[in-house]
Coordinates of C-alpha atoms (C1' of nucleotides) in Angstrom, one line a residue:
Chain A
X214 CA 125.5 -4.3 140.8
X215 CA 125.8 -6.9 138.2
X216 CA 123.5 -5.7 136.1
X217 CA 121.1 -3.3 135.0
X218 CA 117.6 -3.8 134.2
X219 CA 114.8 -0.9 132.8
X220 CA 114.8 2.4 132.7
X221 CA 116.3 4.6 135.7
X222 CA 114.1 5.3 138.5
X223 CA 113.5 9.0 136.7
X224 CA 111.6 7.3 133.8
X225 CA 109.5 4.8 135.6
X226 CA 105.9 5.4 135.1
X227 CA 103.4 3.8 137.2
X228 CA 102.9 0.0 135.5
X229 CA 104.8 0.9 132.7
X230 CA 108.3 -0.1 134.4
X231 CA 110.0 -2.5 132.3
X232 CA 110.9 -4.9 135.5
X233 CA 108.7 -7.8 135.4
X234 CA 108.9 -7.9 139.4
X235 CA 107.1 -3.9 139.6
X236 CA 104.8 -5.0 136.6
X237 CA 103.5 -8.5 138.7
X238 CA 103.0 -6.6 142.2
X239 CA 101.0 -3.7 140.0
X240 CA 98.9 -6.4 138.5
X241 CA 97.7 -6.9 142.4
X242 CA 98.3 -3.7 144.2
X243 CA 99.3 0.0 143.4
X244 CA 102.7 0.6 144.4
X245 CA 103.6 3.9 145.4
X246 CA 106.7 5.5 144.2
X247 CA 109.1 3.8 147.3
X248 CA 107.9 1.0 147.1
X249 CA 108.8 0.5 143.7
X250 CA 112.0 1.7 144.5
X251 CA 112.6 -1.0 146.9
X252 CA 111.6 -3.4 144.4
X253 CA 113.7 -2.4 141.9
X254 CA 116.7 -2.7 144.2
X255 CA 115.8 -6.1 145.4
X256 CA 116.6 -7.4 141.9
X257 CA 119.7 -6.5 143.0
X258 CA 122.7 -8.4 141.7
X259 CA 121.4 -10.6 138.8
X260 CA 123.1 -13.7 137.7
X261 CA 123.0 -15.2 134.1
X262 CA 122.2 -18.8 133.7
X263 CA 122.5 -21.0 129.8
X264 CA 119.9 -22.5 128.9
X265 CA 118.9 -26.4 129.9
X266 CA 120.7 -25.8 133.3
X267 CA 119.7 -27.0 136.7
X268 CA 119.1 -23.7 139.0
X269 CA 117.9 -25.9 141.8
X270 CA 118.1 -30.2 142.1
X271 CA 116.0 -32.3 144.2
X272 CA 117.8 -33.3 147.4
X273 CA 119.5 -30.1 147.9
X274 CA 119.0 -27.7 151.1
X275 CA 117.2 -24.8 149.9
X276 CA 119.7 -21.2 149.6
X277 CA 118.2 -18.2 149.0
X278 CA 115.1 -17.4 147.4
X279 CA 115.1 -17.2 143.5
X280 CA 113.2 -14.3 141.4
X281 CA 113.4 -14.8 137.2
X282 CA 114.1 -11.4 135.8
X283 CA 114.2 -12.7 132.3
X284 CA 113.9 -15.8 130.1
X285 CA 111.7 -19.0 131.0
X286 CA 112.5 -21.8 133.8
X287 CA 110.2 -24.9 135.0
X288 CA 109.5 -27.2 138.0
X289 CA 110.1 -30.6 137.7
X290 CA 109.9 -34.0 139.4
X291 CA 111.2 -36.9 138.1
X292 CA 110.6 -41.0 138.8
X293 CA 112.6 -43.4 138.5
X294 CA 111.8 -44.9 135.6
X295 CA 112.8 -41.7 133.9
X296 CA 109.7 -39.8 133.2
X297 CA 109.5 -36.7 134.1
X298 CA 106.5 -34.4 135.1
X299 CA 106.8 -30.5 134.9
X300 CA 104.8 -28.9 137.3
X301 CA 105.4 -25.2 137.0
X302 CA 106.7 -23.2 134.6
X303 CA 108.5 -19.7 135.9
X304 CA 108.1 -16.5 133.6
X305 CA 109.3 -13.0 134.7
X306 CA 108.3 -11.5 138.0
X307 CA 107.9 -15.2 139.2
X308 CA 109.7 -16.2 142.4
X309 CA 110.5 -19.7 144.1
X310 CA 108.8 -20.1 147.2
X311 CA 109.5 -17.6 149.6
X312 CA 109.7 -19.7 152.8
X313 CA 111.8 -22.0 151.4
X314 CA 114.7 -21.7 153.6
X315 CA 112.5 -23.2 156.1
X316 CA 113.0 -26.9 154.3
X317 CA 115.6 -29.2 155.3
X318 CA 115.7 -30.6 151.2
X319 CA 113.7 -29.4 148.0
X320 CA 111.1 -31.9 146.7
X321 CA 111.6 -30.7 143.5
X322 CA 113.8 -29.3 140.7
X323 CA 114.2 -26.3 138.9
X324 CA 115.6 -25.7 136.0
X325 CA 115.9 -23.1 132.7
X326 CA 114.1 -23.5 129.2
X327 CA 116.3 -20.6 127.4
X328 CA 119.0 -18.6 128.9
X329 CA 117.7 -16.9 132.2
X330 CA 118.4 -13.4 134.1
X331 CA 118.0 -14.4 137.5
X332 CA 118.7 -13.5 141.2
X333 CA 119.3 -15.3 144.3
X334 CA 117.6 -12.9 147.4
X335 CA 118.9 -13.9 150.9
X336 CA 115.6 -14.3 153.1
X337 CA 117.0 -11.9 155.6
X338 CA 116.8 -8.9 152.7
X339 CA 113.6 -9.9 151.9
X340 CA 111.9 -10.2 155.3
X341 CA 113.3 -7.5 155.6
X342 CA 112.0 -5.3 152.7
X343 CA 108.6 -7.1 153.5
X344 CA 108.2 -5.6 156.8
X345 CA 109.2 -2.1 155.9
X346 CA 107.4 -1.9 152.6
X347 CA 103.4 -3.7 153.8
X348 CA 102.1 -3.6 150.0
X349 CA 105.1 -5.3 149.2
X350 CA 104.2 -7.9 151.3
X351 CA 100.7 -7.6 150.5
X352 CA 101.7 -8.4 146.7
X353 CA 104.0 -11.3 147.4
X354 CA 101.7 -13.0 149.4
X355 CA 99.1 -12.8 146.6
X356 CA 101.5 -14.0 144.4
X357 CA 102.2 -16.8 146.5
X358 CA 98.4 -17.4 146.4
X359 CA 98.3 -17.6 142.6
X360 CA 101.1 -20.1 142.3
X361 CA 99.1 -22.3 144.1
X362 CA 95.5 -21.3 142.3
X363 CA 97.8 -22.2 139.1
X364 CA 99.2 -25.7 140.5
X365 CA 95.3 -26.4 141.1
X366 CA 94.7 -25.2 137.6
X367 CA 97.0 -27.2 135.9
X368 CA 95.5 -30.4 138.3
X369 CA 92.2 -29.8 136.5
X370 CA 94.1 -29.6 132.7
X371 CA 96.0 -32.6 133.3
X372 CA 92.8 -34.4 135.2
X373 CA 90.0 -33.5 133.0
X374 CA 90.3 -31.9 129.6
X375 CA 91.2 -33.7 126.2
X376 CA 94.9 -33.0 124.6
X377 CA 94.0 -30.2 122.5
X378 CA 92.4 -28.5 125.1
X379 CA 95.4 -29.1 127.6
X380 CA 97.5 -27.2 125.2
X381 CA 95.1 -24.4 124.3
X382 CA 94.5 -24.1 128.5
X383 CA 98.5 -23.6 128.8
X384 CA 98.7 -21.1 125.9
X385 CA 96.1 -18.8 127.4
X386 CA 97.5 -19.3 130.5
X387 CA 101.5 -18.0 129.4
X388 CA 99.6 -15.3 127.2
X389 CA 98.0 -13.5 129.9
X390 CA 100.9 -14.5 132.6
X391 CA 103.6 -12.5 130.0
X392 CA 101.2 -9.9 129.2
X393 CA 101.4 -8.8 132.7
X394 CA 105.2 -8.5 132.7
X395 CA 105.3 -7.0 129.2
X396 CA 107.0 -9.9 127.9
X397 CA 103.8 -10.7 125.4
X398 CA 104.0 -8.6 122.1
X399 CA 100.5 -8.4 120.7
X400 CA 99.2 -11.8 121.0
X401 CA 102.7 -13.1 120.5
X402 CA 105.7 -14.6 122.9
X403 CA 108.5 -16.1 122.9
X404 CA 107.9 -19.9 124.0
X405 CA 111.5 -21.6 124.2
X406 CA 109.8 -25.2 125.1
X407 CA 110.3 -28.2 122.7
X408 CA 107.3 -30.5 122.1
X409 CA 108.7 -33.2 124.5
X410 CA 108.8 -30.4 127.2
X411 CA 105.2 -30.1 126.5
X412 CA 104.5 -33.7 126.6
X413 CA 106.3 -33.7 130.1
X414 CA 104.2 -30.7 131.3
X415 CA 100.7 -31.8 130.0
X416 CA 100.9 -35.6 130.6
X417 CA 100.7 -36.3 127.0
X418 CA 103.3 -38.2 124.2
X419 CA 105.7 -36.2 122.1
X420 CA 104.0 -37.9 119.6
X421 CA 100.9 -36.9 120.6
X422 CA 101.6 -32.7 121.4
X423 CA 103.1 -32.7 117.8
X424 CA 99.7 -33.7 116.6
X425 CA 97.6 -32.0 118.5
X426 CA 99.5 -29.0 118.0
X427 CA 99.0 -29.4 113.9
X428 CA 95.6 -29.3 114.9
X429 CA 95.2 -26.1 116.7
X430 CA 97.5 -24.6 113.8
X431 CA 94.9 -26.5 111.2
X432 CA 92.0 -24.7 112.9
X433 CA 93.9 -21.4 112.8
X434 CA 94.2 -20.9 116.4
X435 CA 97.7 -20.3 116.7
X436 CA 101.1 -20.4 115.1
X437 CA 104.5 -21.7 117.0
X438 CA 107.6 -21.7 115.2
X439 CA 111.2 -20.9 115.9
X440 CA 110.1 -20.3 119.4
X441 CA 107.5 -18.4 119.1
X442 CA 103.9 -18.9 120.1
X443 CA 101.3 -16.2 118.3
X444 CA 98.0 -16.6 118.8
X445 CA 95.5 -15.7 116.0
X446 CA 92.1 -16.2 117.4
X447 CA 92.0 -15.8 121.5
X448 CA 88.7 -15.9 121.8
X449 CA 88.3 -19.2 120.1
X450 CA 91.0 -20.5 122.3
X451 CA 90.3 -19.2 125.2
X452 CA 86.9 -21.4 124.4
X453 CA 88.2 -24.4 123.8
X454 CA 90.2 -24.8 126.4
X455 CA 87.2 -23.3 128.6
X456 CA 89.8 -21.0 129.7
X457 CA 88.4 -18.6 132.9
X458 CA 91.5 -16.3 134.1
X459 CA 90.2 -15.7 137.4
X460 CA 92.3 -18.0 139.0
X461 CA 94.9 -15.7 138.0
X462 CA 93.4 -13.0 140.6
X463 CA 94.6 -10.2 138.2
X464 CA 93.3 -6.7 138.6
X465 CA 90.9 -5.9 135.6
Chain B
X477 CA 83.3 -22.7 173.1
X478 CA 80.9 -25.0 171.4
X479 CA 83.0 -28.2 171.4
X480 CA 85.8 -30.0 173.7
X481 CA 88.5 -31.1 171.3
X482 CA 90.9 -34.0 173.0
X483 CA 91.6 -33.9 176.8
X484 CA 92.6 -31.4 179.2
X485 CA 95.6 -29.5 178.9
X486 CA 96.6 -31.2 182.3
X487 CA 96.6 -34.5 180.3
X488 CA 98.3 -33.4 177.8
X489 CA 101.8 -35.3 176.8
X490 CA 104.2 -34.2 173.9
X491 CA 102.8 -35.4 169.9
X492 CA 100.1 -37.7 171.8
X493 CA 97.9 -34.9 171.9
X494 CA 94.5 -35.2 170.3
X495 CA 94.3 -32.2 168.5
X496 CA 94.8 -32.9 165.1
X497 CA 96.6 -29.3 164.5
X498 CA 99.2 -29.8 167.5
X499 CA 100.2 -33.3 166.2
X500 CA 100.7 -32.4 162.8
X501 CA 102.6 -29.1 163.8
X502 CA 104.9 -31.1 165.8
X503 CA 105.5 -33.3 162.8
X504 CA 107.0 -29.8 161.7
X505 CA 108.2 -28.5 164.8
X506 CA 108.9 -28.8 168.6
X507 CA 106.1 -27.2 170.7
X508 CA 106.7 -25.8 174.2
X509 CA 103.8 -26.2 176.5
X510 CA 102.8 -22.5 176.0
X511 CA 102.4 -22.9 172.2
X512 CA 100.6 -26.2 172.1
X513 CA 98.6 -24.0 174.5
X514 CA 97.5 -21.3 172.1
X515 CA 97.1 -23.8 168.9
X516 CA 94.6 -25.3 171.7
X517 CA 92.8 -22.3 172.0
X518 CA 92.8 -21.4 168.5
X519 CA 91.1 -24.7 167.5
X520 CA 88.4 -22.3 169.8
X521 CA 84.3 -22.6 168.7
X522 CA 83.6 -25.5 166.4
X523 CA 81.4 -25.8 163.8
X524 CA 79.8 -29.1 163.0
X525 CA 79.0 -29.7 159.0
X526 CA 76.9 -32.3 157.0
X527 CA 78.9 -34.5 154.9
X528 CA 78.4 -33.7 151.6
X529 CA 77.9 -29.9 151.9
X530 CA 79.9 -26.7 150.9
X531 CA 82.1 -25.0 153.4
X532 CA 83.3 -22.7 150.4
X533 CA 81.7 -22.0 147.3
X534 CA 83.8 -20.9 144.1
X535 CA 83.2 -17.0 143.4
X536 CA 82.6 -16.3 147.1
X537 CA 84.1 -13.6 148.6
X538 CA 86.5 -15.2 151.3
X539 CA 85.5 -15.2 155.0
X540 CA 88.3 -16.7 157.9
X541 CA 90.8 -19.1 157.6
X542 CA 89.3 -22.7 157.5
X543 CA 90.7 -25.4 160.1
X544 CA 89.3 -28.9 160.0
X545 CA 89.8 -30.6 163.3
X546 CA 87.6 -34.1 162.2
X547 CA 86.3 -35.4 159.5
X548 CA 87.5 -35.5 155.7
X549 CA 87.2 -32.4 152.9
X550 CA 88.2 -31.5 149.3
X551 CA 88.8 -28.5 146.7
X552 CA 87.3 -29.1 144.0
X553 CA 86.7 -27.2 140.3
X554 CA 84.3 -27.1 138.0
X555 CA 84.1 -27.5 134.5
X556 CA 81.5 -25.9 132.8
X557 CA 80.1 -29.2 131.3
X558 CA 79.7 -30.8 134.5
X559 CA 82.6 -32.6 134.9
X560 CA 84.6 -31.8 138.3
X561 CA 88.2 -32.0 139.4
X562 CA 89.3 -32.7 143.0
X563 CA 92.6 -30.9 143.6
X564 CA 93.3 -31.4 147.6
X565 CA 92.2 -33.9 150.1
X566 CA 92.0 -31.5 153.6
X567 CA 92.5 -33.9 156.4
X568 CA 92.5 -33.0 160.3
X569 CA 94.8 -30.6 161.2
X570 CA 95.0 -29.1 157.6
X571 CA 94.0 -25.5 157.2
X572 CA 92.5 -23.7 153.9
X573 CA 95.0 -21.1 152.8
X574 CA 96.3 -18.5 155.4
X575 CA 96.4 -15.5 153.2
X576 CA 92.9 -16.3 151.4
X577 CA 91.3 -12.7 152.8
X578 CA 93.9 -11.3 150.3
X579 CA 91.7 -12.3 147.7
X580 CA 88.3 -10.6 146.1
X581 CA 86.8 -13.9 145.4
X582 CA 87.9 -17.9 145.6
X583 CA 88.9 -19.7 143.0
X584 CA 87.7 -22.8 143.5
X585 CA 85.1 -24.3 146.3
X586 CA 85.4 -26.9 149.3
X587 CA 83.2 -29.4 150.0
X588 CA 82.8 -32.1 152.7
X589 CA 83.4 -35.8 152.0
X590 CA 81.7 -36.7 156.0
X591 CA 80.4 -35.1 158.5
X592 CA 83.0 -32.3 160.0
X593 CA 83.9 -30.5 162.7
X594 CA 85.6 -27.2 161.7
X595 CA 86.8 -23.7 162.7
X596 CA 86.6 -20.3 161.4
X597 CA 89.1 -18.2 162.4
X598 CA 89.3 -14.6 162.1
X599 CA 92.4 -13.7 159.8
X600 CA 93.2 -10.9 163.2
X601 CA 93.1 -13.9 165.8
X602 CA 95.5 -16.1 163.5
X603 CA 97.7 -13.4 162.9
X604 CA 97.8 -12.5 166.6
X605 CA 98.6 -15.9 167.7
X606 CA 101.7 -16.4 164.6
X607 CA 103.7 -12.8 166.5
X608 CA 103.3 -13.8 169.5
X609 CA 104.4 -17.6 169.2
X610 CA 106.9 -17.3 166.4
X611 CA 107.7 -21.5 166.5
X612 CA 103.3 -21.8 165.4
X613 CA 103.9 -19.3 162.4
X614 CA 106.9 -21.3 161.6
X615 CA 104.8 -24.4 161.6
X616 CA 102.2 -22.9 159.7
X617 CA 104.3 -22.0 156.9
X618 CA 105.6 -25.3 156.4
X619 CA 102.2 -26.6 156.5
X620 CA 101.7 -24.2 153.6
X621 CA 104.7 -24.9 151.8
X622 CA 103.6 -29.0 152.2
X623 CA 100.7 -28.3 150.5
X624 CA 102.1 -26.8 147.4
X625 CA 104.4 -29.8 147.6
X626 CA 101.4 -31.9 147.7
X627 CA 99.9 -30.4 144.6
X628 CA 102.7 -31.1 142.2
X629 CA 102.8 -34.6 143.5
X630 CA 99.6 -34.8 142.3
X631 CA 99.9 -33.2 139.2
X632 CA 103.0 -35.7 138.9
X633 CA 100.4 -38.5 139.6
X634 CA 98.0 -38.0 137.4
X635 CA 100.2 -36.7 134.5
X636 CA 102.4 -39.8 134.3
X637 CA 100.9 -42.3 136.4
X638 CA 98.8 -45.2 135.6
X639 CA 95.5 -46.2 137.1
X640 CA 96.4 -48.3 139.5
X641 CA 99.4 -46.7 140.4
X642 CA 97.6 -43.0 141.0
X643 CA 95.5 -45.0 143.5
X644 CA 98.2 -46.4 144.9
X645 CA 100.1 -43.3 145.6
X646 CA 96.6 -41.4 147.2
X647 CA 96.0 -44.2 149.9
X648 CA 100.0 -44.2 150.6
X649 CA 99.7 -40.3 151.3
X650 CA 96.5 -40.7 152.9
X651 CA 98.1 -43.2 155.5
X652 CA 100.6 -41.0 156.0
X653 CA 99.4 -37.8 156.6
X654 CA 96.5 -38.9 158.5
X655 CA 99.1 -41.4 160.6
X656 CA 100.8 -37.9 161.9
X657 CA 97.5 -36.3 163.3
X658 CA 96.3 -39.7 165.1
X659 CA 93.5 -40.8 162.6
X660 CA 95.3 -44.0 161.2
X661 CA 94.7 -47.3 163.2
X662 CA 97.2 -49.5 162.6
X663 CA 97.4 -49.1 158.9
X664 CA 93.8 -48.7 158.5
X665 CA 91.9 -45.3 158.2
X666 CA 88.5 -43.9 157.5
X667 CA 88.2 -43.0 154.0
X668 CA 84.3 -41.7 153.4
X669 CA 85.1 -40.9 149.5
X670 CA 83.1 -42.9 146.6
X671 CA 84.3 -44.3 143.7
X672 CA 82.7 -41.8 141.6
X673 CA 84.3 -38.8 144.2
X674 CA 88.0 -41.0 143.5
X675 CA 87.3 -40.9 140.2
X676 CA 87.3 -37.3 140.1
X677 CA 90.3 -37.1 142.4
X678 CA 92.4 -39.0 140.2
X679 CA 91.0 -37.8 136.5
X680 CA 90.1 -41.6 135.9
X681 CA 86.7 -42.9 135.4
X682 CA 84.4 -44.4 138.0
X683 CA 84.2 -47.8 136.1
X684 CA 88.0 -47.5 135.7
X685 CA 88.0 -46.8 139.2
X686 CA 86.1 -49.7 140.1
X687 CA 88.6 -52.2 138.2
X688 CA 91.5 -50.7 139.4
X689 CA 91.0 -51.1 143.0
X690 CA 89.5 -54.3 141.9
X691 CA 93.1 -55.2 141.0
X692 CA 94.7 -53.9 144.2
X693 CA 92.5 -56.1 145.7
X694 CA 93.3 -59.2 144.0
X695 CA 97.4 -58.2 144.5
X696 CA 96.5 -58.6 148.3
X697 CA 97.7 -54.7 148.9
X698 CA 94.4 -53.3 150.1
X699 CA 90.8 -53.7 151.4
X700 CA 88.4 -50.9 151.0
X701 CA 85.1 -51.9 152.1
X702 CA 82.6 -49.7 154.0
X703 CA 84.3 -46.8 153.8
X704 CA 87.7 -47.6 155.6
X705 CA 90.4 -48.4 153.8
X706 CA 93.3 -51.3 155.1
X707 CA 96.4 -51.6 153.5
X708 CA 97.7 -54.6 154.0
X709 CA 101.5 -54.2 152.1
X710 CA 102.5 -51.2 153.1
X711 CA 105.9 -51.5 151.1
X712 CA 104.3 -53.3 147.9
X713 CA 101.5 -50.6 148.3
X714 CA 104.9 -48.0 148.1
X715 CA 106.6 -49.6 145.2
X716 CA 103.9 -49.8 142.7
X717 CA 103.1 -46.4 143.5
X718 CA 106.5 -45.1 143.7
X719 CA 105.8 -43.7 146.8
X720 CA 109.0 -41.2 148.5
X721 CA 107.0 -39.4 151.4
X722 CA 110.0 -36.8 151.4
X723 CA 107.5 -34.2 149.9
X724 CA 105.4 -34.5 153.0
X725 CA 108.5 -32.9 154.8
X726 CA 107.4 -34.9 158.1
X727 CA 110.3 -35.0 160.8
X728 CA 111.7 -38.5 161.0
Chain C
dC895 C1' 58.3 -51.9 149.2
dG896 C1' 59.6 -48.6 145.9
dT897 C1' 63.3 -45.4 145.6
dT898 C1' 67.9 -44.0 145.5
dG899 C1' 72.9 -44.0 145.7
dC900 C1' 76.6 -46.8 145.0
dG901 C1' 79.2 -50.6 143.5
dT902 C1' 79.8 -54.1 139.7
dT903 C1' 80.0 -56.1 135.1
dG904 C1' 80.0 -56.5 129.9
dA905 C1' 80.8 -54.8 125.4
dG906 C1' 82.4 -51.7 122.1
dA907 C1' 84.8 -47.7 120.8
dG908 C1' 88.4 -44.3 120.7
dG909 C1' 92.0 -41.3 122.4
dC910 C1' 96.5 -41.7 123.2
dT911 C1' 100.8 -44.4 123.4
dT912 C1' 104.6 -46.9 121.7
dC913 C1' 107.8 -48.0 118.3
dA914 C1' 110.2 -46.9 114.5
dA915 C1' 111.5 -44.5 110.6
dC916 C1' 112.5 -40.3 108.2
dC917 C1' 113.1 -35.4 107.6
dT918 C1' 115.0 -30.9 108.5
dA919 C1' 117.8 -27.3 110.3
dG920 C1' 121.7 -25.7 112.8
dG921 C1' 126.2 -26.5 114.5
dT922 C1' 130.8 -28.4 114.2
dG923 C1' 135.0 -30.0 112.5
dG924 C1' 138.0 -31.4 108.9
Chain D
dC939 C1' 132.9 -25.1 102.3
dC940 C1' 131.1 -29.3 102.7
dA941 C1' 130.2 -33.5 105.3
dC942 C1' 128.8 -35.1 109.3
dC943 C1' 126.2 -35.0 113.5
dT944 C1' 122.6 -34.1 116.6
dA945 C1' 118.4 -32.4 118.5
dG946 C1' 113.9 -31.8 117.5
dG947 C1' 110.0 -32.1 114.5
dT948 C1' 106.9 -35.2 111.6
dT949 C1' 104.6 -39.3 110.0
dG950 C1' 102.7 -44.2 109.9
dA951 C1' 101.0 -48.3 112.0
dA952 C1' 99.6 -51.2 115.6
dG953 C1' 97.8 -51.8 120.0
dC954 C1' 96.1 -51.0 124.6
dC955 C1' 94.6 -48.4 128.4
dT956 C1' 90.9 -46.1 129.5
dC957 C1' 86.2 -44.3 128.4
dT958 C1' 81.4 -44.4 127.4
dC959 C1' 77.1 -46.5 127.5
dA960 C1' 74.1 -49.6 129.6
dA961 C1' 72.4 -52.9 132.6
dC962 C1' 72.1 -55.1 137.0
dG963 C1' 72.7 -56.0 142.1
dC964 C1' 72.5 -54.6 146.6
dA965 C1' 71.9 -52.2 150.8
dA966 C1' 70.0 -48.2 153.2
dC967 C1' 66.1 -45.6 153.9
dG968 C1' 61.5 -43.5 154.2

DNA sequence: CGTTGCGTTGAGAGGCTTCAACCTAGGTGG
DNA sequence: CCACCTAGGTTGAAGCCTCTCAACGCAACG
């Protein structure tokens, strides 16, 4: 065991667990007490990762399955030119496809904003955890199912909404995705992303995210310095991004 | 059984079958007669649809797993204004999301581009058919996978992509994915979709639309006149869009 | 033969990009 | 301890890619 995350078993309470894994499958079905235990152990040995480092490059033949325990990671495809697209971004409780292994090469890369807990499951544990523990399954499979809702969700951003509201769209989105895990703090987390990341993610200019984001601080929306995003007025962003959770699927 | 799909089962030779599903799940895997047997079977009582109608509305509570054995579909969302995003083409052979009974209500609705045939299929019957033929459920989880992959292709193409190139890139993955499941002629294929529906697709505008395959045109790369689409330059068609078909994860 | 949906064209406007410079903070080495 | 260096944030100016609005043509259809 590499490392040691939350509270012991003993002092878990029922969505209250400080693993972002148990927190994510609660926010889609109600584990019972050995199920959660299971879930717990499958975080198993965790590895620590630096920040700005590749955790998986296009090309390669998928290993095991990742899960992010802590910290902030993204998808990314790149062209030729250079320019690079982000496609995903990966908070706690968030795992990398779990059928993976079925692949012959990745289409895509991942890689870390800040400093990352994370662990590498082999798909032989986990089928195997999935067939003994049904909600477990139940949940993953969900949480498959949001991924993609959330891929769609960010087609529509990108496809059809201005860049203020692209912005204000993703910071909903990360605010009630890290509320979840317990990784928000009030309306506040911790957002390691530089304004060219942004660009990359919401198809805009560097140039342009910096402005649009004076805006959204000019109308008092929200604040982001030193890594942190806080939002001041959710309501107000949540309508001008025309932001609608559902797609999220979490239980109310 | 409403419909015959393709010929007998006699007939039948090894990815020349008809069935749209069986060729593209031998672009995946290798089928033994018994399997390409049950995906047969599975393709069971089919449903013909109008073109232009809903096969899934957004906030419905979901029913079977979709399967679309002819004709062309789409996911679409809403925006509350009016304006409307197209986030997957669904082609022959494609299926809506396996899991989707796992959730309380969709996320986003499906619509047909032409007439259809599809089939319902009872979440049981599917999950019957993946134990006992483990090489099908192995198919249709790369089938899934692909279509993730496809989604962050397209959020790469229309987040750093130009016009002409974003067109570009949808008729190259069109070809391809409807050359697997027999639909392509030549390099030709049936593509009922306006300029007002690509428009949507590719979060451009019609008129930009308009002028953009106006240009592809004029470069010699395409036709696109009633409703079937030629490419003509297949590899200039690739280059300008950047096309690299590994994300489709089709077998060589 | 009017209606309707779709494709086409023109003109003008604007959101966003590009290029380039400058500023600031944090880290590093002499 | 300061000077330098670098990454990232900020600002200005110019331009263009794409949008909006509006009109018109054409073919299918009842």
């Amino acid at each position: 065991m590499a490392f040691s995350i939350g509270p012991t078993v003993a002092t878990m309470q029922a969505s209250t667990s400080t693993n972002p894994l148990v927190r994510k499958a609660e926010a889609f079905v109600s584990l019972h007490e050995g199920a959660r235990i299971a879930m717990e152990v499958i975080s198993g040995p965790v590895t620590d990762i630096a920040a700005h480092s590749d955790l998986v490059r296009e090309g390669d033949k998928p290993r095991g399955v990742l899960m992010i325990l802590n910290g902030m990671a993204y998808r990314y495809k790149k062209r030729t030119g250079g320019a690079r697209q982000i496609t995903a971004y990966l908070v706690p409780g968030d795992m990398g496809d779990l059928d993976v292994a079925l692949l012959e090469r990745m289409d895509h890369g991942i890689a870390t904003f800040s400093a990352c807990k994370v662990a590498w499951i082999k798909p032989e544990t986990l089928s195997g955890i999935r067939q003994s523990h049904p909600v477990i399954d139940r949940a993953l499979r969900i949480g498959t199912l949001v991924d993609e809702a959330i891929l769609q969700e960010w087609i529509m951003n990108i496809g059809c909404r201005s860049a203020i509201e692209r912005l204000a769209h993703l910071f909903c989105e990360l605010l009630m995705r890290l509320q979840v895990v317990g990784r928000a703090f009030g309306n506040s987390y911790a957002l390691p992303v530089s304004q060219a990341e942004l660009a990359d993610t919401t198809g805009l200019s560097n140039v342009h995210v910096n402005r649009s984001l004076q805006e959204l601080r000019r109308r008092g929306l929200i604040r982001l310095s030193g890594k942190v995003l806080t939002v001041f007025d959710f309501p107000a962003l949540k309508a001008l991004a025309e932001f609608r959770p559902g797609y999220l699927h979490l239980a109310k």
